[in-house]
Coordinates of C-alpha atoms in Angstrom, one line a residue:
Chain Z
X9 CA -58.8 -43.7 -155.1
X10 CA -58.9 -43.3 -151.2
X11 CA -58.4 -46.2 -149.3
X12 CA -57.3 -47.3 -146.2
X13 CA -53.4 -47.6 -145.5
X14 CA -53.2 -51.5 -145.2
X15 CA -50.5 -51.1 -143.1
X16 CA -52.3 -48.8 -140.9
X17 CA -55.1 -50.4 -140.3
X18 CA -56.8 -51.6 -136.8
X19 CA -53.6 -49.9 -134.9
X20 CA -55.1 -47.0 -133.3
X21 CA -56.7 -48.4 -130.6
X22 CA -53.6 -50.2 -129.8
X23 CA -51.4 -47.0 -130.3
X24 CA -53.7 -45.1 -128.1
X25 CA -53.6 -48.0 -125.4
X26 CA -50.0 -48.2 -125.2
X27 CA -49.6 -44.6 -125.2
X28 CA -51.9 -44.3 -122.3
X29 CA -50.0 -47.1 -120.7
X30 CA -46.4 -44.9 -121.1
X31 CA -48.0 -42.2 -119.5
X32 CA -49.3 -44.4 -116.6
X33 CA -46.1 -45.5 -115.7
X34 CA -44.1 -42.0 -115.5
X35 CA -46.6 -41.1 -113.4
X36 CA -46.2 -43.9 -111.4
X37 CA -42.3 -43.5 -111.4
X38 CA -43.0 -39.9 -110.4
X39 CA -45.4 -40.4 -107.6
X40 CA -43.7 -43.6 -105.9
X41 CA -39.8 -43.3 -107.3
X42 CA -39.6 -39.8 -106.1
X43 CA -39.4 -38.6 -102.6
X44 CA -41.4 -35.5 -102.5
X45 CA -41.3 -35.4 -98.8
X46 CA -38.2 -34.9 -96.9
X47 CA -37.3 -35.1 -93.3
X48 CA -34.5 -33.2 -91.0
X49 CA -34.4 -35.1 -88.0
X50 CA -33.4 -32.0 -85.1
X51 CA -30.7 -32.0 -82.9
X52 CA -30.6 -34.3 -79.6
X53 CA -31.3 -31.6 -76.7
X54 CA -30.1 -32.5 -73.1
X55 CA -31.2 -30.3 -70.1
X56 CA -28.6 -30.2 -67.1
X57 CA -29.8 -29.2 -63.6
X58 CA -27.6 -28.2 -61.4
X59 CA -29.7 -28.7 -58.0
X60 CA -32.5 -30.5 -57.2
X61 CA -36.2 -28.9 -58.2
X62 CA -38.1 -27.4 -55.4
X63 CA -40.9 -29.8 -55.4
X64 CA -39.0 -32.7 -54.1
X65 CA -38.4 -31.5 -50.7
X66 CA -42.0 -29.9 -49.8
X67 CA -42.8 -33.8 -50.5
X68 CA -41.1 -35.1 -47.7
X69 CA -41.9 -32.5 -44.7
X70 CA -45.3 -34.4 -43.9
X71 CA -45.4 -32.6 -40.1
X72 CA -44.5 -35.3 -37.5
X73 CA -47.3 -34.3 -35.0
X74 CA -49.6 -36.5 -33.6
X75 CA -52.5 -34.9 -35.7
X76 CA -53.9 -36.2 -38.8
X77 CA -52.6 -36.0 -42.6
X78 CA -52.9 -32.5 -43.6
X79 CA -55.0 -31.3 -46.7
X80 CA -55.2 -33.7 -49.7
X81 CA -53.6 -31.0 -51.5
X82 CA -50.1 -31.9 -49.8
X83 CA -50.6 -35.5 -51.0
X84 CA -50.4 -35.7 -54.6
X85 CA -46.5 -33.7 -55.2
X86 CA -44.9 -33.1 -58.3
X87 CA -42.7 -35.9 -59.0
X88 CA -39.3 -35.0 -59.7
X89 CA -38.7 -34.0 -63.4
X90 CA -35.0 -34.1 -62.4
X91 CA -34.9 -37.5 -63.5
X92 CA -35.9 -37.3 -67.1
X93 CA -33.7 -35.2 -69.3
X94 CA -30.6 -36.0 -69.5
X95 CA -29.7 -38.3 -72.8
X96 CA -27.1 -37.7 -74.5
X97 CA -23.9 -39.7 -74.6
X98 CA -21.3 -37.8 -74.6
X99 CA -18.3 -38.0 -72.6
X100 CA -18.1 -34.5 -71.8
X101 CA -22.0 -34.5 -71.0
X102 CA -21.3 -37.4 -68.8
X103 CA -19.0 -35.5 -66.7
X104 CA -21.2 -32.7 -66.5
X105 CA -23.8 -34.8 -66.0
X106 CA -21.1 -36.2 -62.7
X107 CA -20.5 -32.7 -61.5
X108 CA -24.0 -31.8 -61.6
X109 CA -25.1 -34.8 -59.6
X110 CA -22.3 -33.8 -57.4
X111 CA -24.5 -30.6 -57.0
X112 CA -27.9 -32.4 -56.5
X113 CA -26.2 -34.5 -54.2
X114 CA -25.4 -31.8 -51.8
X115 CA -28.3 -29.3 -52.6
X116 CA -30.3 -32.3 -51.3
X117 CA -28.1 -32.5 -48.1
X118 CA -28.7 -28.7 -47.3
X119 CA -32.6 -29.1 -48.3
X120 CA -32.5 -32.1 -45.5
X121 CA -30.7 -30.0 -42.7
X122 CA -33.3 -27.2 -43.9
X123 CA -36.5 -29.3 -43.8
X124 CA -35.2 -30.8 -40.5
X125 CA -34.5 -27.5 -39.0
X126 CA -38.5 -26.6 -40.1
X127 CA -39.6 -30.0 -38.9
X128 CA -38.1 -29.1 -35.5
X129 CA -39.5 -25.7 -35.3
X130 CA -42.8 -27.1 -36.7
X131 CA -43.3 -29.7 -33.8
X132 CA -41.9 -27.5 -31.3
X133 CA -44.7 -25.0 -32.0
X134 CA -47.3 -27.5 -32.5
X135 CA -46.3 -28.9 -28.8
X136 CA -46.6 -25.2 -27.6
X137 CA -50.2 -24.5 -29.0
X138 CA -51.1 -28.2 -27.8
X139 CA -50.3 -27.5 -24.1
X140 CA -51.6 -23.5 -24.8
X141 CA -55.0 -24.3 -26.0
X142 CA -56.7 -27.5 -24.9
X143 CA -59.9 -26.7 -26.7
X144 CA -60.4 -29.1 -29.9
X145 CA -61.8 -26.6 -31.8
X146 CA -58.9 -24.4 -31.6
X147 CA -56.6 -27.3 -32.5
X148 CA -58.3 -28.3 -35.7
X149 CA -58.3 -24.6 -36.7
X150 CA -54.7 -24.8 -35.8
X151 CA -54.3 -28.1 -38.0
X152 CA -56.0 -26.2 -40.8
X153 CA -53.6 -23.3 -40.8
X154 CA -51.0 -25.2 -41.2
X155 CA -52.4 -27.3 -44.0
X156 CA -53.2 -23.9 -45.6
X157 CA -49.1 -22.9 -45.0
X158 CA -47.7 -25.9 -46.2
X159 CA -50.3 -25.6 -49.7
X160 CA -48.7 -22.5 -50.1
X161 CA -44.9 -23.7 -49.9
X162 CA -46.0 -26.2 -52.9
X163 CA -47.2 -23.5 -54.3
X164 CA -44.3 -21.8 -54.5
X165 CA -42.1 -25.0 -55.3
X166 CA -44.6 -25.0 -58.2
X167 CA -44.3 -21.7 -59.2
X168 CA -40.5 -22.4 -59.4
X169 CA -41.1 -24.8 -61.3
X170 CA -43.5 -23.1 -63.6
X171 CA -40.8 -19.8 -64.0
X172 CA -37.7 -22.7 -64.9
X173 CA -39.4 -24.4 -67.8
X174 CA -40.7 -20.7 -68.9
X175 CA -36.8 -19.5 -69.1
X176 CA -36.2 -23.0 -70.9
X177 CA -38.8 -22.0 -73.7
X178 CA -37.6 -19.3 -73.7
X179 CA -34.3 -19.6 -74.2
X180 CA -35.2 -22.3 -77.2
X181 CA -36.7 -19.9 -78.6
X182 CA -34.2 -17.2 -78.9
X183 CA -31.7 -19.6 -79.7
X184 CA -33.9 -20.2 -83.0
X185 CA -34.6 -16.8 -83.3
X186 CA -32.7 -14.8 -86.0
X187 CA -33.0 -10.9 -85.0
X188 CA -32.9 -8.8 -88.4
X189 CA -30.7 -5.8 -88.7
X190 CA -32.2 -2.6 -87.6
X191 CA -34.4 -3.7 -84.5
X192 CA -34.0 -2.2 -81.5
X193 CA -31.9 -4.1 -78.7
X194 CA -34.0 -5.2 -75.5
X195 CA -37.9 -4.1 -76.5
X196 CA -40.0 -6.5 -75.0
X197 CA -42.7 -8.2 -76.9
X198 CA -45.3 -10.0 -75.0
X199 CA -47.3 -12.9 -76.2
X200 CA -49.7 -15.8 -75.6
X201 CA -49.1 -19.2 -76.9
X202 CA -51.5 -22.2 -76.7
X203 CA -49.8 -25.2 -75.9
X204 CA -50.3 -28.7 -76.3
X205 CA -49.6 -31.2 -74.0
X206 CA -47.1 -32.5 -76.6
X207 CA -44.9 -29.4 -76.6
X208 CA -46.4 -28.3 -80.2
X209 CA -47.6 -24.7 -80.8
X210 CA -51.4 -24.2 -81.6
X211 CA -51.9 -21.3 -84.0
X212 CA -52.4 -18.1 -83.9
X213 CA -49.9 -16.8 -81.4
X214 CA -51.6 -14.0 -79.8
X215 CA -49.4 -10.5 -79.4
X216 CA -50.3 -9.7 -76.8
X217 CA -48.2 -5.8 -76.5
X218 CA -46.2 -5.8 -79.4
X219 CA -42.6 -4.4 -79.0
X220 CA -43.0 -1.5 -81.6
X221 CA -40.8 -3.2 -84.3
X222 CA -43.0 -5.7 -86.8
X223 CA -39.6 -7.1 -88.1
X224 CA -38.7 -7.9 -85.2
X225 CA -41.6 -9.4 -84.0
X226 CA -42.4 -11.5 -86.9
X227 CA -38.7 -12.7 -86.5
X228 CA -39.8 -13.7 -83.0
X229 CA -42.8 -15.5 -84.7
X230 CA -41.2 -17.1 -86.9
X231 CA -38.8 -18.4 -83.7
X232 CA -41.7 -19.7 -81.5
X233 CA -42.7 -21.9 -85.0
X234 CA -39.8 -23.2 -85.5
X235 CA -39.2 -24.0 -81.7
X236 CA -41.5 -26.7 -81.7
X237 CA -41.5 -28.9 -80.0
X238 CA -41.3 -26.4 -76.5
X239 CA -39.5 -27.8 -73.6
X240 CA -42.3 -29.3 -71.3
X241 CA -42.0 -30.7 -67.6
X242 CA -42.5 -34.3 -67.4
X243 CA -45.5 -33.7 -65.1
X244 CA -48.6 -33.9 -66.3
X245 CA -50.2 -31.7 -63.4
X246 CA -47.4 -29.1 -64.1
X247 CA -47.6 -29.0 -68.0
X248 CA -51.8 -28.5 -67.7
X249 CA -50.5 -24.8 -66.3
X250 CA -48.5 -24.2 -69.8
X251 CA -51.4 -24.6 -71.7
X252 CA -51.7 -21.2 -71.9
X253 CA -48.3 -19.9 -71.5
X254 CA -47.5 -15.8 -71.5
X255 CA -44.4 -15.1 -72.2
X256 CA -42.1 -11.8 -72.2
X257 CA -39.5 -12.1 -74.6
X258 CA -36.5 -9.7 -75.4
X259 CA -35.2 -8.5 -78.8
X260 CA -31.7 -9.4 -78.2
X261 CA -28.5 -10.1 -80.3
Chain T
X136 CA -40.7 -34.6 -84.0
X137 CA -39.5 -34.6 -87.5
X138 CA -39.9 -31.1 -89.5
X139 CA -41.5 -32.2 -93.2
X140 CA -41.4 -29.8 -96.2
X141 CA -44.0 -31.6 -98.0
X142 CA -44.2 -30.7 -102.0
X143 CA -46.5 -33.0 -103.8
X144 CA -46.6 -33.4 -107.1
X145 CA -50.4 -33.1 -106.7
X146 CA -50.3 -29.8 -105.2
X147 CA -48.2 -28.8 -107.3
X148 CA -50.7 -29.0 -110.5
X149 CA -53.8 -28.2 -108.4
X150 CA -52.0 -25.0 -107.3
X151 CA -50.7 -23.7 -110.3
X152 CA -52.4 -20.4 -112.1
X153 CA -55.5 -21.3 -114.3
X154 CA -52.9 -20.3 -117.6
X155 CA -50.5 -23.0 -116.0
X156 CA -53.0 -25.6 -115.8
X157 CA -53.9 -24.9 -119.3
X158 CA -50.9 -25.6 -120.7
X159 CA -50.3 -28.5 -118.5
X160 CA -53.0 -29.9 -120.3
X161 CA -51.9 -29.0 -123.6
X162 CA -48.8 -30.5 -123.1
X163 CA -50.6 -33.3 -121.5
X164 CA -53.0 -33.9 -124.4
X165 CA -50.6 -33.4 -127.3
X166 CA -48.1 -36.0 -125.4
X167 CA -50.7 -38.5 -125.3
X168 CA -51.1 -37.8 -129.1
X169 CA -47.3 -37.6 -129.8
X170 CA -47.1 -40.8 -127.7
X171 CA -49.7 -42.7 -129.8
X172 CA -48.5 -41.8 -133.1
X173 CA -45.5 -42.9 -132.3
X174 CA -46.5 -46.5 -131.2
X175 CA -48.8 -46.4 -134.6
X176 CA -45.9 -45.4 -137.0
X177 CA -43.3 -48.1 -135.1
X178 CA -46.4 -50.8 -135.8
X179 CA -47.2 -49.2 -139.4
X180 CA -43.5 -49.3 -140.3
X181 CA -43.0 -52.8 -139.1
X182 CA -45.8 -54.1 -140.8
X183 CA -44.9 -52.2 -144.0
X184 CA -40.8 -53.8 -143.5
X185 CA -42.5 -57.3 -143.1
X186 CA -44.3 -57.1 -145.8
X187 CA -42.6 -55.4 -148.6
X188 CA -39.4 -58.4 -147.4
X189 CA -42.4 -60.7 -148.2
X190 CA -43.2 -59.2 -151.1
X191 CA -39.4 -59.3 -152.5
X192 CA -38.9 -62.6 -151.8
X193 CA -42.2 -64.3 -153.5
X194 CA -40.9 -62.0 -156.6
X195 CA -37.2 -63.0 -156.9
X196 CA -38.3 -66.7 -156.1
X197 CA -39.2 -66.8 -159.9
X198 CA -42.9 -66.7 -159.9
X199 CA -44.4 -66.1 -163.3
X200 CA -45.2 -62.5 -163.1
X201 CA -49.1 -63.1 -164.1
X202 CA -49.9 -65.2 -161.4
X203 CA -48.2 -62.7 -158.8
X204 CA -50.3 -60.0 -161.0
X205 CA -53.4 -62.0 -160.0
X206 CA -52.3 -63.0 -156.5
X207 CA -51.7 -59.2 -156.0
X208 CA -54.9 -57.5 -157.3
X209 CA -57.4 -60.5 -155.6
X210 CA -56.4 -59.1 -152.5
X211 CA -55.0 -55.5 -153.0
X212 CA -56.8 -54.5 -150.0
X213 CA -54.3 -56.0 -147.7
X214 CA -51.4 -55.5 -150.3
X215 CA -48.0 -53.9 -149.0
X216 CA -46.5 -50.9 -150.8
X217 CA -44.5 -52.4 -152.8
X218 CA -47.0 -55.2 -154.0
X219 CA -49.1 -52.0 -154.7
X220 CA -46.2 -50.5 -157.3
X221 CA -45.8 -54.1 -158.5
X222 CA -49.2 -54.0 -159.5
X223 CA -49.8 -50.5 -160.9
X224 CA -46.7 -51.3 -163.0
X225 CA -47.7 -54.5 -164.6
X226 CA -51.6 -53.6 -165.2
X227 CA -50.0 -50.5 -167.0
X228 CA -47.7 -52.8 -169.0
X229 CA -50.9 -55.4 -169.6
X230 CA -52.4 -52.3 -171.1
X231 CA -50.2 -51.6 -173.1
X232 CA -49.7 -55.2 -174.4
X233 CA -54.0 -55.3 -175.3
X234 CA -53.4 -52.4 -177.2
X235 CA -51.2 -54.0 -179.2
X236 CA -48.3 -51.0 -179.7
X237 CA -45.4 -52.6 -178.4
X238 CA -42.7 -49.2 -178.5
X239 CA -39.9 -49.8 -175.9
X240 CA -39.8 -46.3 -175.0
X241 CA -43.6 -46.0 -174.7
X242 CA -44.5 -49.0 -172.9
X243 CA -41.1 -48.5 -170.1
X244 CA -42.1 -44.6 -169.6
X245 CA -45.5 -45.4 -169.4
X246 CA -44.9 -48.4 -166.7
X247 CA -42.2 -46.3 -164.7
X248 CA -45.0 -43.0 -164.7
X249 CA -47.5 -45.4 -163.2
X250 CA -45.3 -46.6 -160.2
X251 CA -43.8 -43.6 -159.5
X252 CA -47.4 -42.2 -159.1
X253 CA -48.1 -45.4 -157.1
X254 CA -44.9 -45.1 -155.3
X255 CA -45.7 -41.5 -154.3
X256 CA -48.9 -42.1 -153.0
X257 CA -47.3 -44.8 -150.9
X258 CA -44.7 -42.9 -149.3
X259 CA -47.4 -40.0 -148.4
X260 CA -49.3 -42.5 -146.3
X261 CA -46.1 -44.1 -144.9
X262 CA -45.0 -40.1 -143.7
X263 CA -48.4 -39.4 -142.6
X264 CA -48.7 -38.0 -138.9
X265 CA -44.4 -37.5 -138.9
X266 CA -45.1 -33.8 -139.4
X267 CA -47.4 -34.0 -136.0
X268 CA -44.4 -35.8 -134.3
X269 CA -41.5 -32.9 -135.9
X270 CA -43.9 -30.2 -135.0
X271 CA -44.3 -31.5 -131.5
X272 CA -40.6 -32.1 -130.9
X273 CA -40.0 -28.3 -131.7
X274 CA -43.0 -26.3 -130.3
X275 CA -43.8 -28.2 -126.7
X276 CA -40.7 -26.8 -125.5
X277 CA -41.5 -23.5 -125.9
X278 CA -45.1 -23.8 -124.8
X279 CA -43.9 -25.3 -121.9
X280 CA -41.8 -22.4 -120.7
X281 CA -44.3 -20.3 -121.7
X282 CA -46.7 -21.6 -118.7
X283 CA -43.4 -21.4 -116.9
X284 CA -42.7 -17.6 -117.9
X285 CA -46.0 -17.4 -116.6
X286 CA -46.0 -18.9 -113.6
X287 CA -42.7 -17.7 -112.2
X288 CA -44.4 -13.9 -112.7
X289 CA -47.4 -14.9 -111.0
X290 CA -44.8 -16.2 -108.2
X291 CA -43.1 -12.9 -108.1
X292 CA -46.5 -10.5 -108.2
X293 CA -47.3 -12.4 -105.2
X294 CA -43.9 -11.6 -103.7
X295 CA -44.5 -7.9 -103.9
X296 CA -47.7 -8.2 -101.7
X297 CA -45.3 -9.6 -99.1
X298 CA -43.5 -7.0 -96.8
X299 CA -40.8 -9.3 -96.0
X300 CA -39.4 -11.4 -99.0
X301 CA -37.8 -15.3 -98.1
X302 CA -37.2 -17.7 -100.4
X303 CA -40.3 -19.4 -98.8
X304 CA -42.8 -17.2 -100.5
X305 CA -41.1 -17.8 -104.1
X306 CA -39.9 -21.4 -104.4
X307 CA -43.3 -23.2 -104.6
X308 CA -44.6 -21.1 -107.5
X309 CA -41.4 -21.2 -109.4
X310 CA -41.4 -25.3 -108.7
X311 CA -45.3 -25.1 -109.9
X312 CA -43.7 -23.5 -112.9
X313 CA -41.0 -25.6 -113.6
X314 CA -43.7 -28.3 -113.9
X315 CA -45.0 -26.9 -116.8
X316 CA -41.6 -27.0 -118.7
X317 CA -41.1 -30.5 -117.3
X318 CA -44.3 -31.4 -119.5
X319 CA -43.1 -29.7 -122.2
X320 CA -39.8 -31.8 -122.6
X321 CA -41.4 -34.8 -121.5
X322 CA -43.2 -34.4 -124.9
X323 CA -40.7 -33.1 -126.7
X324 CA -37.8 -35.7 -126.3
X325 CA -39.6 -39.0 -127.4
X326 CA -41.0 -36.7 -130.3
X327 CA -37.9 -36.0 -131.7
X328 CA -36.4 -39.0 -131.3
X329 CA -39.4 -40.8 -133.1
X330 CA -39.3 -37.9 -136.0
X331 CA -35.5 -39.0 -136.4
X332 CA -36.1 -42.7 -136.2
X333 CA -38.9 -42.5 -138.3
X334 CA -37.7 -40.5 -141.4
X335 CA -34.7 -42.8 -141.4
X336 CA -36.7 -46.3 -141.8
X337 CA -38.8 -44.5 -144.2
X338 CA -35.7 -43.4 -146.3
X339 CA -34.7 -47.3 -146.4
X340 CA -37.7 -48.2 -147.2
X341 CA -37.7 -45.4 -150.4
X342 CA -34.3 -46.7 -151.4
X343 CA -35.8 -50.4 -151.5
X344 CA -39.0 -49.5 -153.3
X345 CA -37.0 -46.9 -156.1
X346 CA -34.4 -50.0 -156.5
X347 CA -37.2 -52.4 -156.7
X348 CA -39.0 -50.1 -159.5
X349 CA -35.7 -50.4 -161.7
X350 CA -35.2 -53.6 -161.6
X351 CA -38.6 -54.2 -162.7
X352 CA -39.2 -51.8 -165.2
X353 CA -35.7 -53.5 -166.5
X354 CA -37.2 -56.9 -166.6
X355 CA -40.6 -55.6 -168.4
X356 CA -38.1 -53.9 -170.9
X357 CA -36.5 -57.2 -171.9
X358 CA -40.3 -59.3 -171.8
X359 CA -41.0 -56.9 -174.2
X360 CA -38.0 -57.4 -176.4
X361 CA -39.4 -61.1 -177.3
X362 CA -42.8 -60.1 -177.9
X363 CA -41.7 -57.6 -180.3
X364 CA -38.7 -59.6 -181.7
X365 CA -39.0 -61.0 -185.2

């Protein structure tokens, strides 16, 4: 005779319920109890400048003459980045930090006597063509050379600017750069990285002339990826020009 | 900017190779099972405890035997093991008294073939589904490093397409992998454990009912004594 276990009876649904529950909870203890994600906080970077960015002083010579404010494009200077690096607190950062502000301090004085010295020669030249040519139309083309030369010294402090942060990227990025055996020393590989204002990389890094070595270059890949974030100025107007940022970089050991 | 290496433990099943995520769901499947049979045999074997300490008790309190007799078969639907032996004992005994042929060895071999049959149909239902729990305990290992086996040389065919090998391109296949055996053990331990557990309470249990099927097969001996006795 077949019957039914007695013992047995009516438990299955309960056996199957608590087995399901047993199996809830591991995965529960494995998604929540674990941490699948883990984070490597980088190493504190500091920048130290020795003198005093360009931009600063092309700020101050606003020409003394009598005539109105030159071009709008004078008016609205880069701010100096000097002032936002530095962070660590080390002792022996501090007194770097101390010798380099000895530096700023009197690469600013020599900038003054400089900018004074063009000041002078400025106003002096700008009295000349005054007493040479009374004509008003002659003075405002005058006025607007000289708006168009002092443009180009911002320029220029720009530029400076522009070429210091590209050596700091640079340089991040061979320092995170492992060169493998075998590639040659000093072949250039050019490329163009999209940057985002917030120093990250976006993808794909264009080649633009590879140096001959794929190794090498991947190596170099792999560098600009894991430089993240790149060293960006402070300035908004300035970092807008590393959006698209070619750079040259040597295979070097 | 913190640098994450983010593994999942989502990603890592939904990336595995199809033969990976079949075993995973082997594994998955016969845990579930393992799982359940094990909370049904720890109920079952409870119950079955409870009831044949019951069942002892109300027959050593000194209950006429015919009343228990009737007690027993107006519910032997719900009767324990042990009431069960009680009973196939002492209707064979009846039997045996209606026919009239009261021989001592007759009537005690007769009564001691009956509950053994009873008594081994018993301990079959007690062991069913153990075999499901040994064979699990052995096998889901194995199957689980077999999706491992697997997975690892689908991580290492994939390395060969690379020019340049890192540890990069390898580690997440061999930790989808490693999942795989993770399931497999996962199944595996409680399994065993369970199998041991279980075959032990069940021994006890044998022991209690064999003793039990002594003593009474002892005490029909000597009511049969009296009815013969002149």
């Amino acid at each position: 005779m077949i019957q039914s276990f007695p013992a047995e009876r009516g438990l299955r649904p309960w056996a199957w319920m608590l087995a399901i529950a047993v199996h809830g909870a591991f995965l529960m203890v494995l998604v929540f109890g674990v941490a699948w994600r883990h984070t490597v906080t980088p190493p504190m970077e500091a920048e130290l400048w020795a003198d005093l960015p360009a931009p600063a002083t092309v700020t101050k010579p606003v020409p003394p003459t009598p005539l109105p404010p030159p071009a709008p494009s004078v008016a609205a200077p880069a701010p100096a980045p000097a002032q936002a690096p530095p962070q660590a607190a080390d002792i022996a950062l501090k007194k770097q930090q101390e010798a380099a502000e000895e530096a700023r301090r009197q690469a600013l004085k020599q900038r003054e006597r400089e900018v004074a010295e063009q000041i002078r020669q400025q106003r002096t030249a700008a009295l000349r063509e005054q007493e040479q040519d009374e004509a008003r139309h002659e003075a405002n083309e005058e006025r607007r050379k000289q708006a168009a030369q002092i443009a180009q010294a911002a320029q220029q402090a720009r530029a400076a600017m522009i070429d210091r942060y590209k050596l700091a990227i640079i340089n991040k990025i061979r320092a995170n750069t492992e060169v493998p055996e075998g590639v040659a020393n000093g072949v250039t590989l050019e490329v163009d990285i999209t940057v985002l204002p917030t120093g990250e990389i976006l993808m794909p890094v264009k080649i633009v002339r590879p140096s001959g070595s794929l190794p090498g270059d991947q190596a170099v890949l792999r560098g600009i990826m894991r430089s993240q974030p790149l060293p960006l100025p402070g300035d908004p107007e300035l970092r807008r020009d590393f959006r698209t940022t070619h750079l040259q970089l040597k295979h070097e050991k | 900017m913190n640098v994450t290496t983010d593994i999942s433990l989502v990603t890592l099943v939904t990336n595995a190779s199809v033969l990976v995520q079949i075993v995973m769901g082997l594994l998955l499947l016969v845990s579930l099972m393992s799982w359940s049979y094990i909370f049904m045999k720890m109920l079952t074997l409870r119950r079955a405890r409870a009831q044949t300490t019951q069942f002892e008790e109300s027959f050593w309190s000194g209950t006429d035997l015919n009343t228990l007799y009737q007690r027993t078969s107006a519910n032997s639907t719900d009767a324990g093991s042990l009431e069960r032996i009680f009973e196939a004992g002492f209707r064979e005994f009846l039997r045996h008294r209606k026919g009239g042929a009261m021989e001592v060895t007759v009537v005690t071999s007769g009564v001691q073939r009956a509950m053994k049959a009873t008594y081994q149909r018993e301990m079959d239902r007690l062991e069913a589904h153990l075999d499901f729990l040994a064979t699990v305990g052995s096998v889901s290992p194995y199957v689980g490093l077999f999706g491992t086996v697997w997975g690892i040389m689908n991580a290492f065919r994939g390395l060969a397409n690379v020019g340049q090998a890192t540890l990069a391109h390898v580690a997440p296949g061999i930790a989808e992998a490693l999942v795989a055996t993770a399931m497999g053990l996962f199944a595996a331990i409680p399994a065993v454990v369970a199998y041991n557990r279980y075959a032990h309470d069940i021994d006890r249990l044998a022991i209690r009912f064999e003793s039990f099927m002594e003593e009474f097969s002892n005490i029909l001996q000597r009511q049969i004594r009296p009815a013969n006795g002149r």
